[in-house]
XYZ file of C-alpha atoms in Angstrom:
530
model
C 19.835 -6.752 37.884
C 22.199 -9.592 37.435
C 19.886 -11.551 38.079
C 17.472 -9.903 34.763
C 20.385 -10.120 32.525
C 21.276 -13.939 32.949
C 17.605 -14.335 32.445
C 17.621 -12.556 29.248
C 20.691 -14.234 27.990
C 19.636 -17.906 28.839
C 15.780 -16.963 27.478
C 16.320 -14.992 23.825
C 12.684 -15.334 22.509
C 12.092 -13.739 26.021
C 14.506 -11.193 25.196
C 13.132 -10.556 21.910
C 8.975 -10.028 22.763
C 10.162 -7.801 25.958
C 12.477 -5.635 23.164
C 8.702 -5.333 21.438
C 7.103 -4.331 23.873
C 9.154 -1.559 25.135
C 9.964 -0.368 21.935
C 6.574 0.196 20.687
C 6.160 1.733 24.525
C 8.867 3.833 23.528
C 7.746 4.605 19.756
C 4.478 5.834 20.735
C 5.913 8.788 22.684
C 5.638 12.401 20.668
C 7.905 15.404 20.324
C 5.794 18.235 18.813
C 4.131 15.111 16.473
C 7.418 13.556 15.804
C 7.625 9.877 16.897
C 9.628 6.835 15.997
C 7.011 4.639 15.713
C 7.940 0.702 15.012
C 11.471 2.407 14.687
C 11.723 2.565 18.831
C 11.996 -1.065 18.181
C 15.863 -1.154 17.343
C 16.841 1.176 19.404
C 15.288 -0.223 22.306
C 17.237 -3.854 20.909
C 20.665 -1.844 20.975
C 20.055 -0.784 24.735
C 19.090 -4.287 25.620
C 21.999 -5.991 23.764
C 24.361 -3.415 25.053
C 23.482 -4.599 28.243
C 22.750 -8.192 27.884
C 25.714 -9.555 25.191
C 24.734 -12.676 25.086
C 20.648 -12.307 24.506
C 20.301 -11.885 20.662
C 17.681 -14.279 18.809
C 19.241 -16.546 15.827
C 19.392 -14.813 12.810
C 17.246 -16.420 10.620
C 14.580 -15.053 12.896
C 15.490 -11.150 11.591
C 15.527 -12.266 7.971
C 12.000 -14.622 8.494
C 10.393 -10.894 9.494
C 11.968 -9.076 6.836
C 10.530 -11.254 4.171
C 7.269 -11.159 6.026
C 7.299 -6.983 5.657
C 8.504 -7.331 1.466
C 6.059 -10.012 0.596
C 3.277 -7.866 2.551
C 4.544 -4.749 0.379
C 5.045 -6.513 -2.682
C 1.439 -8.367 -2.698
C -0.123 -4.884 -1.905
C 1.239 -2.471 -4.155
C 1.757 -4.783 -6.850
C -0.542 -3.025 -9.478
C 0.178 0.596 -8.169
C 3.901 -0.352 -8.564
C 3.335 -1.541 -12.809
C 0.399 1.578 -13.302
C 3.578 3.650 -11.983
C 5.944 2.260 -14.423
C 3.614 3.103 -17.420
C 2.134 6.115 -16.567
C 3.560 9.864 -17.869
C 3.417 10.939 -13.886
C 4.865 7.356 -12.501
C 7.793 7.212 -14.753
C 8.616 11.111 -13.765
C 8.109 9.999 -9.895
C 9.886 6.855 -10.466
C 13.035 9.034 -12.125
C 13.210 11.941 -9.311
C 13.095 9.451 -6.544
C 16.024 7.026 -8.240
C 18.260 10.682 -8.995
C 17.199 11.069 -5.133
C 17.679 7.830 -3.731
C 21.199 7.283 -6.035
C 22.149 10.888 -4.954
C 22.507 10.207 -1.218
C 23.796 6.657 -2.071
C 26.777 8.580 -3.713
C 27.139 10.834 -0.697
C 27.263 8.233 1.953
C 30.016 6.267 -0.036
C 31.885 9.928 -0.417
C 32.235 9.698 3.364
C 35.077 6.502 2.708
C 37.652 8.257 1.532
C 36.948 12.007 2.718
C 36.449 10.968 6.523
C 37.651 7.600 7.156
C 34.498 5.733 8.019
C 34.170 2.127 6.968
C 32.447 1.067 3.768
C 29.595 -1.134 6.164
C 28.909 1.895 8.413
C 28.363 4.081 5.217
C 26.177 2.048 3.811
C 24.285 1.396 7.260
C 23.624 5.326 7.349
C 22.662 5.287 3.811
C 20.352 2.708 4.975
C 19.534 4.489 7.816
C 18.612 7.729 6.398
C 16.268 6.290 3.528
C 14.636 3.883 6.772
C 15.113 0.904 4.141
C 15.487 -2.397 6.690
C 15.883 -4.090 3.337
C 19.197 -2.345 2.274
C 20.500 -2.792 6.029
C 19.671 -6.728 5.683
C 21.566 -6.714 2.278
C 24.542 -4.720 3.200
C 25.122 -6.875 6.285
C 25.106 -9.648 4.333
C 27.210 -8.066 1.333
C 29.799 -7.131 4.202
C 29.432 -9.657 6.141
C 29.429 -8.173 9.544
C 27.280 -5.730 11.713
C 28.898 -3.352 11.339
C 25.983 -1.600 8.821
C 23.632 -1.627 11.898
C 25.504 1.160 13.781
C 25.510 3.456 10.972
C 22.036 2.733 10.547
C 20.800 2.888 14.054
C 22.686 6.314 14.201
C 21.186 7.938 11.197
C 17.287 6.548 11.679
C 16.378 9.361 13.382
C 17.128 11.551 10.735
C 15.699 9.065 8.350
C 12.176 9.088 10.063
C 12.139 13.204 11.764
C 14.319 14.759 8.947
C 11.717 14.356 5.896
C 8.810 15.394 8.168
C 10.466 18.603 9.211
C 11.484 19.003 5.613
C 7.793 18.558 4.610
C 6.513 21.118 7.054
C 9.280 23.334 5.894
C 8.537 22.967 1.796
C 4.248 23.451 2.515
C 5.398 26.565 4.793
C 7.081 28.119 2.050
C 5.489 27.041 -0.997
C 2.321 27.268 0.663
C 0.093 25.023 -2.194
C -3.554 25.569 -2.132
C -4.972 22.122 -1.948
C -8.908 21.221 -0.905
C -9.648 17.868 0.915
C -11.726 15.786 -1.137
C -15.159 14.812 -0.413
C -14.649 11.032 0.733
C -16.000 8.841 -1.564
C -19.271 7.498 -0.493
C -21.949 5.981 -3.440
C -24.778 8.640 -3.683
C -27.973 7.181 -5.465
C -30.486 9.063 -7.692
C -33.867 7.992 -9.061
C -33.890 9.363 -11.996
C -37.175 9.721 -14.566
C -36.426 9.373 -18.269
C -37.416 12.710 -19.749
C -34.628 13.656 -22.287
C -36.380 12.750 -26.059
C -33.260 12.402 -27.265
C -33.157 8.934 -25.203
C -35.878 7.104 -25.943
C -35.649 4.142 -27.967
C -32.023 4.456 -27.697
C -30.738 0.940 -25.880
C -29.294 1.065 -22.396
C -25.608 0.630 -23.176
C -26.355 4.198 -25.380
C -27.231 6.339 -22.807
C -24.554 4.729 -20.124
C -21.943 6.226 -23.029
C -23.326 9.641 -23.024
C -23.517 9.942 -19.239
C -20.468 11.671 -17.359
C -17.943 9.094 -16.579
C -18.373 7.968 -13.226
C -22.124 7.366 -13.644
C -23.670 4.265 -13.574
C -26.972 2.544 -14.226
C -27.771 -0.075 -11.137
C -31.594 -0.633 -11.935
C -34.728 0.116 -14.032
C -38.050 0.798 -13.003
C -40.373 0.037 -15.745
C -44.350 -1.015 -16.126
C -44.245 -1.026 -11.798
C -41.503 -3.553 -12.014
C -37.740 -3.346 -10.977
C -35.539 -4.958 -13.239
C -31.823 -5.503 -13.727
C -29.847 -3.154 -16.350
C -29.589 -5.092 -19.239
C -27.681 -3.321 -21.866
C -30.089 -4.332 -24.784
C -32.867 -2.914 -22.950
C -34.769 -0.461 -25.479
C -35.463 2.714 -23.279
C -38.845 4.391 -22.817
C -40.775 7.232 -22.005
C -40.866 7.385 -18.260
C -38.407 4.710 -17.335
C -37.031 5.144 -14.049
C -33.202 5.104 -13.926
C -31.446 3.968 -10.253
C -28.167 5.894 -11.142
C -25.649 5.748 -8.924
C -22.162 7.801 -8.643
C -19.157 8.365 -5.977
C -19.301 12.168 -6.823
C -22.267 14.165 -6.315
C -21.655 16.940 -8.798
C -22.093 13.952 -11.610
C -24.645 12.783 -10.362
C -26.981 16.019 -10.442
C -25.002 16.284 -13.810
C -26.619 13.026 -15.210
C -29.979 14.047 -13.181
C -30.535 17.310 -15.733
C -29.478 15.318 -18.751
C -31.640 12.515 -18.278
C -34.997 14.266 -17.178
C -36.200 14.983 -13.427
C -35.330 13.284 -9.927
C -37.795 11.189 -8.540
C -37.164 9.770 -5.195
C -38.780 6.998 -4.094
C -39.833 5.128 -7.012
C -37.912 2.458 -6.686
C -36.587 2.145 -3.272
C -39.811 1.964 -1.751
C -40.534 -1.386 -4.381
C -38.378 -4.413 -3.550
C -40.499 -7.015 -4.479
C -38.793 -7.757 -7.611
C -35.209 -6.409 -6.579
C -34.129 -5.987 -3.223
C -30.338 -4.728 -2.194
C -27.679 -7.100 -0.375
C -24.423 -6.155 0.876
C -22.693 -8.986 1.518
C -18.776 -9.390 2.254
C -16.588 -11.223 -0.110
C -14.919 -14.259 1.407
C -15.394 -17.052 -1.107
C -12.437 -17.850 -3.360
C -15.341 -18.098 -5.896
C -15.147 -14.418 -6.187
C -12.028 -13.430 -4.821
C -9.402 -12.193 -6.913
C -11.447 -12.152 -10.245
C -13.066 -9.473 -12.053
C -16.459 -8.551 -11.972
C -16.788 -9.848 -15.452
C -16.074 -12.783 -15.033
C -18.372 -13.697 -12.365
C -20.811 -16.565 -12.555
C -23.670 -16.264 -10.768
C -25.389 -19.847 -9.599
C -27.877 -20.554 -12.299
C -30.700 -18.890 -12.547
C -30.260 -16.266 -10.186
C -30.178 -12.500 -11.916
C -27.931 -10.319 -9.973
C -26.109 -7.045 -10.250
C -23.214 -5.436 -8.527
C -24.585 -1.958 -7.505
C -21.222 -0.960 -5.911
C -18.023 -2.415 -3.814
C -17.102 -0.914 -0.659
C -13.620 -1.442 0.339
C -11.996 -0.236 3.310
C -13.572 3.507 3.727
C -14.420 4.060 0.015
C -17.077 3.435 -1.953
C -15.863 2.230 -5.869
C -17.714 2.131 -8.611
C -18.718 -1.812 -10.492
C -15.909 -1.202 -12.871
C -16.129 -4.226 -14.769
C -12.339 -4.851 -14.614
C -12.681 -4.214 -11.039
C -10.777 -7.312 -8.959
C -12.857 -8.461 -5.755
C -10.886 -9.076 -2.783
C -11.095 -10.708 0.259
C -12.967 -8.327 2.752
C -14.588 -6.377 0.241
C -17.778 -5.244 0.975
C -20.500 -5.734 -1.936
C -23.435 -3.934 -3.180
C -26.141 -6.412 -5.003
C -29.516 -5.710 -6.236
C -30.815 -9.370 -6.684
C -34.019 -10.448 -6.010
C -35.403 -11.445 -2.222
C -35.765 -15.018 -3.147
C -32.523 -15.517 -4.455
C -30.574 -13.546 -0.700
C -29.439 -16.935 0.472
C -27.846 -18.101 -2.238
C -26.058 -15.017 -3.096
C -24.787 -15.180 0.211
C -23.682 -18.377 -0.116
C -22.033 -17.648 -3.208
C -19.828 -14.545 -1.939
C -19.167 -16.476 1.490
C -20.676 -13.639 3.095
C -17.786 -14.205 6.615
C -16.558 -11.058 8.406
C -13.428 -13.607 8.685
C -12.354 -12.762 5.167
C -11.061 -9.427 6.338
C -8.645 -11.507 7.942
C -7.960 -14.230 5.303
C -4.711 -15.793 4.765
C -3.910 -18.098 2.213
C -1.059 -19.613 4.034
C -0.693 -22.187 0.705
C -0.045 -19.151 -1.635
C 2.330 -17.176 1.074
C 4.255 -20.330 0.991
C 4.714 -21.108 -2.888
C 5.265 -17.009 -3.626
C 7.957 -16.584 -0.726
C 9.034 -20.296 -2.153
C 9.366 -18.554 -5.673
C 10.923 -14.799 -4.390
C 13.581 -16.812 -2.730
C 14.868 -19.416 -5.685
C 14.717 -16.059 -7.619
C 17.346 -14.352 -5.727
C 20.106 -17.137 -5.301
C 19.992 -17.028 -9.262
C 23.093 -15.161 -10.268
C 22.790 -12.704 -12.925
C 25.785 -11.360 -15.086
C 25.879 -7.093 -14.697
C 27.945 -5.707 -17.336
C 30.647 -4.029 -15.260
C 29.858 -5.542 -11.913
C 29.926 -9.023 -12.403
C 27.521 -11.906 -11.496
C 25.538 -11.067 -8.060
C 22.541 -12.008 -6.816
C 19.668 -10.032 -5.864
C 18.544 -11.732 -2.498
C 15.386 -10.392 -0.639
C 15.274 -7.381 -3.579
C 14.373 -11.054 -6.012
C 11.359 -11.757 -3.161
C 10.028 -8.528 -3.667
C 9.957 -8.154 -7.393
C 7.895 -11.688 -7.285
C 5.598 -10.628 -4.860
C 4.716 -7.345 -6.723
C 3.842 -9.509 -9.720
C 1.876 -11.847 -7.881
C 0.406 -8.504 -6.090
C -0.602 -7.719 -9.814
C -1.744 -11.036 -10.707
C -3.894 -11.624 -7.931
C -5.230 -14.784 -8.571
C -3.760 -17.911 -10.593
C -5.953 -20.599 -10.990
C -7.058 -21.811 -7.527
C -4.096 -19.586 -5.891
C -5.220 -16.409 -4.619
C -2.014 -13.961 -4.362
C -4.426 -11.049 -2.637
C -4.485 -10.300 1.121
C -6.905 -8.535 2.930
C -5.463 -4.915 3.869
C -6.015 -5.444 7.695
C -4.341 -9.039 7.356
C -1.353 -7.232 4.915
C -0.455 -4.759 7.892
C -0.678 -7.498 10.668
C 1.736 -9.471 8.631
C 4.309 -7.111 7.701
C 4.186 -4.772 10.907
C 5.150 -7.853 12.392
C 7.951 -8.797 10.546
C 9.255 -5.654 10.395
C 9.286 -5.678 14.276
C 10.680 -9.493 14.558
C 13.611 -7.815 11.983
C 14.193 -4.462 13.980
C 14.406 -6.314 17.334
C 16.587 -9.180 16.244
C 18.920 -7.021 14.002
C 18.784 -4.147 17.263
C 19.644 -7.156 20.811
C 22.437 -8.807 18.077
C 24.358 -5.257 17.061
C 24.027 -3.631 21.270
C 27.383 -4.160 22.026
C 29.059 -3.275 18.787
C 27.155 -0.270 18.504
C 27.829 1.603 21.943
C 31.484 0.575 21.264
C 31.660 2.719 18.005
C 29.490 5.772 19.418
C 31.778 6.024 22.046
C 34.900 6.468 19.332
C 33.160 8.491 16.971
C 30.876 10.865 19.095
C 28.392 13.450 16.829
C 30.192 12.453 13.407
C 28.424 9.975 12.660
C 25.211 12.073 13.596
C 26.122 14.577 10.939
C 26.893 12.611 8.251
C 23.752 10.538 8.841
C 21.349 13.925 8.419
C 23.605 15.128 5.353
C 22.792 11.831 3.524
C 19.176 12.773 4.429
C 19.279 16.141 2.660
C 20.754 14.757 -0.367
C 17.853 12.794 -0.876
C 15.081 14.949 0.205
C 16.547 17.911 -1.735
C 17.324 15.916 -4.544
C 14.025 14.400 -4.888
C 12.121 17.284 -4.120
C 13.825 19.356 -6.674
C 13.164 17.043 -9.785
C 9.815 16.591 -8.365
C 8.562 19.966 -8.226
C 10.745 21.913 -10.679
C 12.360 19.587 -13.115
C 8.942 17.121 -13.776
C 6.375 19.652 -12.276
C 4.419 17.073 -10.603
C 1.466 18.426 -8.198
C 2.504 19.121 -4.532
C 0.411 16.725 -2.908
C 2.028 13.966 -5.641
C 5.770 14.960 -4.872
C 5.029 14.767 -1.114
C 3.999 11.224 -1.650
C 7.365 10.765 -4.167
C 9.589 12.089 -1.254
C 7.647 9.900 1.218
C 8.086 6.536 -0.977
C 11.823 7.475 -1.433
C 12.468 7.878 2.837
C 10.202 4.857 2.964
C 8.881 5.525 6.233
C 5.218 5.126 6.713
C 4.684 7.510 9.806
C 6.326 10.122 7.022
C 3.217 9.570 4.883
C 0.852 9.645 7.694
C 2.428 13.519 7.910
C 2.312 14.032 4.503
C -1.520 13.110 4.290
C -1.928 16.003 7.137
C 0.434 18.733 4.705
C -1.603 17.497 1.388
C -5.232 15.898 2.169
C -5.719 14.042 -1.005
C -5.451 10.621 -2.449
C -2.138 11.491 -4.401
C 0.384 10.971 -1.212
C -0.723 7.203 -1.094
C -0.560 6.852 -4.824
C 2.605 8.606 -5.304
C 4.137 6.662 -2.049
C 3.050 3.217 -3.654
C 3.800 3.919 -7.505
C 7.880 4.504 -6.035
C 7.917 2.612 -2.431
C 8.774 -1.108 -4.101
C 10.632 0.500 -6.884
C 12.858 2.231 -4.548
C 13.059 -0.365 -2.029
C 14.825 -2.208 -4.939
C 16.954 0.340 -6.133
C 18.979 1.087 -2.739
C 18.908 -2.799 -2.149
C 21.159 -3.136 -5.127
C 22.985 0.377 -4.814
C 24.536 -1.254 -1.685
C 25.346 -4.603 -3.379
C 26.786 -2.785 -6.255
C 28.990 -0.352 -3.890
C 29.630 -3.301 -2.293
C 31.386 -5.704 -5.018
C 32.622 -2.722 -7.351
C 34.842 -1.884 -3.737
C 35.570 -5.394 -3.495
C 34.267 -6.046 -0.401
């Protein structure tokens, strides 16, 4: 064994891939569905630095991961996070989380002067209960020692089991009634033009009186398929290629328009044929399918865009990104150069722009060494919190000139899952020995104070959620999951509420959040005069 440990000690990257390893091992195990996930990670790090002293990684390998996992976030949820701050249902989601996330803060710095524990450990089990790496990174370097890590390593567990039993507790007694959605696959109609109250009526006309969600991919007219042109004068048995991602609007649109017709115009491709085709080209990516240019003199449509496991509709403010899957009806002599044009390479789901990961990190972190005056506080600087408010505006950008901001969704997870692990494992094998030094003095305290932090901000945000703002269920589940931060806590929530809303509540408040306990803990920090 002595052998092992001088081996880990002389060998740290060694030390820090074997700490991966076994702590996923670890994370995948299950207690009656609750597991630690990528959280194993640090825990496995403070048994391995516990017993090997000397075997932590340099530092600036911890923070390289955590800016990995906040530029990953920031790029991805970049226009969920600005819809959220605009929206009547973001800015209420937004406001319950904060009360939530500033309730607990307030708790964990009560524990100072009621109990005696240090200001770092405090804020390392406020950190610990909301699962925010980011806060733990910025109170260790606000205090200036490691001490933060034990009061965060102590308190995770609460932070990632404590929400999902709450969660399971709240459905069990509210009990909501909430229906899984259909998924959202594009359903196609043929559709011939009965209705006299459309003919002669232009194109663009009849796409305003059809249910929203409706669209118009093709006409059939004369024998011929041709593209949907919105000065095209409709006629008497005109066959419409409708196409929707809910069924019930598309039978809608079916009796308003006249009678179905199947086959029509599937079984004719000689004028327009369909081509799915993945977007790779940074022709297309990160614009909007507006302002496309197709090569000259090729007539093309976008019937629908496929990305991930949902269909979407050809929104015309709809921004392509890499990996997207899209839907053309363009004629058969024109296939090559359409694929040409969108690149058309299974490789863009995994397309990194290392040039525009370099200037936006570049950017985040000259942002957060600027110091900015707080009334009350003084002048501080926001650090990694700066890195992550640039990155959700790039995220929301997308694309600036030649500089595509956009990820592909498999690429975003790679990326950040990984840092997050580098962080965890580095921050875990360099706090071992500190750690099992102050669990042995302090015993189950610290384990208590660490799960009533918790239910301050569960409670806290659950309350304004469902009884203050009235927000649906299945939305304040995802609120309570973006203010714990955990993603295996929305994986559970998307079991206790089967919609959409968990994800889009999660990412409206996740950044936001993220932000807001980064700078509780430097404003606790300075206003204490640490």
């Amino acid at each position: 064994m002595d052998v092992f440990r001088t081996l880990l000690e002389t060998q740290p990257l060694l030390t820090l891939f074997v700490t991966v390893a076994l702590g996923y091992l670890v994370g995948e195990l299950s207690i009656k569905g609750v597991s630690l996930g990528s959280g194993a990670v640090l825990f496995v790090g403070l048994a391995i630095g516990g017993w090997a002293p000397k075997s932590a990684p340099p530092a600036l390998l911890g923070t390289l991961g955590l800016l990995l996992f906040l530029y990953g976030i920031g790029i991805q949820y970049g226009e969920q996070f600005f819809k959220g701050l605009t929206s009547a249902d973001g800015l209420k989601a937004n406001a319950a989380a904060a009360l939530g996330v500033i309730g607990a803060g307030f708790v964990s710095i009560a524990l100072v002067p009621l109990f005696g524990v240090g200001l770092d450990q405090s804020l390392g089990m406020f950190a610990g209960s909301g699962t925010s790496t980011a806060s733990l990174q910025a109170a260790m370097a606000a205090m200036k020692s490691d001490g933060a890590t034990v009061g965060y390593s102590v308190s995770y567990p609460f932070g990632v089991a404590g929400p999902i039993l709450f969660l399971y507790a709240l459905s069990a007694l509210l009990k909501p009634n909430i229906e899984r959605p259909p998924p959202k696959l594009m359903e196609t109609a043929e559709i011939a033009l009965r209705n006299p109250v459309f003919i002669g009526l232009t194109l663009s006309d009849l796409v305003k009186r059809l249910p929203d969600g409706v669209a118009i991919a093709a006409v059939r007219r004369a024998h011929h398929n041709q593209q949907p042109a919105d000065d095209l004068v409709l006629q008497p048995d005109d066959v419409l290629l409708a196409t929707a991602t809910n069924p019930a609007l598309l039978r809608e649109a079916i009796s308003l328009c006249g009678e179905l017709q199947p086959g029509r115009m599937t079984s004719h491709r000689e004028d327009l044929d369909y081509l799915r085709v993945f977007a790779s080209s940074r022709l297309v990516v990160g614009r909007a399918l507006r302002d496309l240019h197709f090569p000259d003199g090729v007539v093309c449509s976008v019937a629908h865009v496929r990305r991930g496991d949902a269909d979407m509709m050809p929104r015309q403010e709809l921004i392509l990104e890499f990996g997207d899957r899209v839907g053309l009806l363009v004629n058969r002599g024109h296939l090559k150069t359409m694929r040409a044009y969108f690149g058309d390479s299974i490789k863009g789901t995994a397309e990194l722009s290392f040039i525009s990961i370099g200037i936006g990190a570049a950017l985040g972190l000259i942002a957060g060494v600027i110091p900015l005056p707080i009334p009350g506080v003084g002048r501080m600087t926001l650090g990694l919190a700066a890195l992550l408010l640039v990155a959700l505006c790039l995220g929301r950008q997308r694309r600036f000139g030649p500089l595509v901001w956009t990820m592909p969704l498999t690429a975003n997870l790679v990326l950040r899952n990984f840092g997050l692990t580098i962080f965890l494992a580095q921050v875990g094998i360099a706090s071992g020995p500190k750690f099992f030094a102050t669990v042995g003095t302090t015993g189950a305290s610290f384990l208590l104070y660490g799960a009533v932090i918790l239910l301050a901000l569960v409670i806290i945000t659950a309350v304004c959620c469902l009884w203050i703002f009235r927000l649906p269920f299945d939305m304040a589940v995802g609120v309570i999951c973006g203010a714990t931060g955990n993603p295996a806590i929305l994986a559970f929530a998307n079991r206790v509420a089967p919609t959409d809303r968990p994800d889009v509540g999660y990412a409206m408040i996740f950044p936001s959040m993220t932000i807001v306990k980064i700078l509780f803990v430097q404003i606790a920090v300075v206003l204490s005069g640490g």
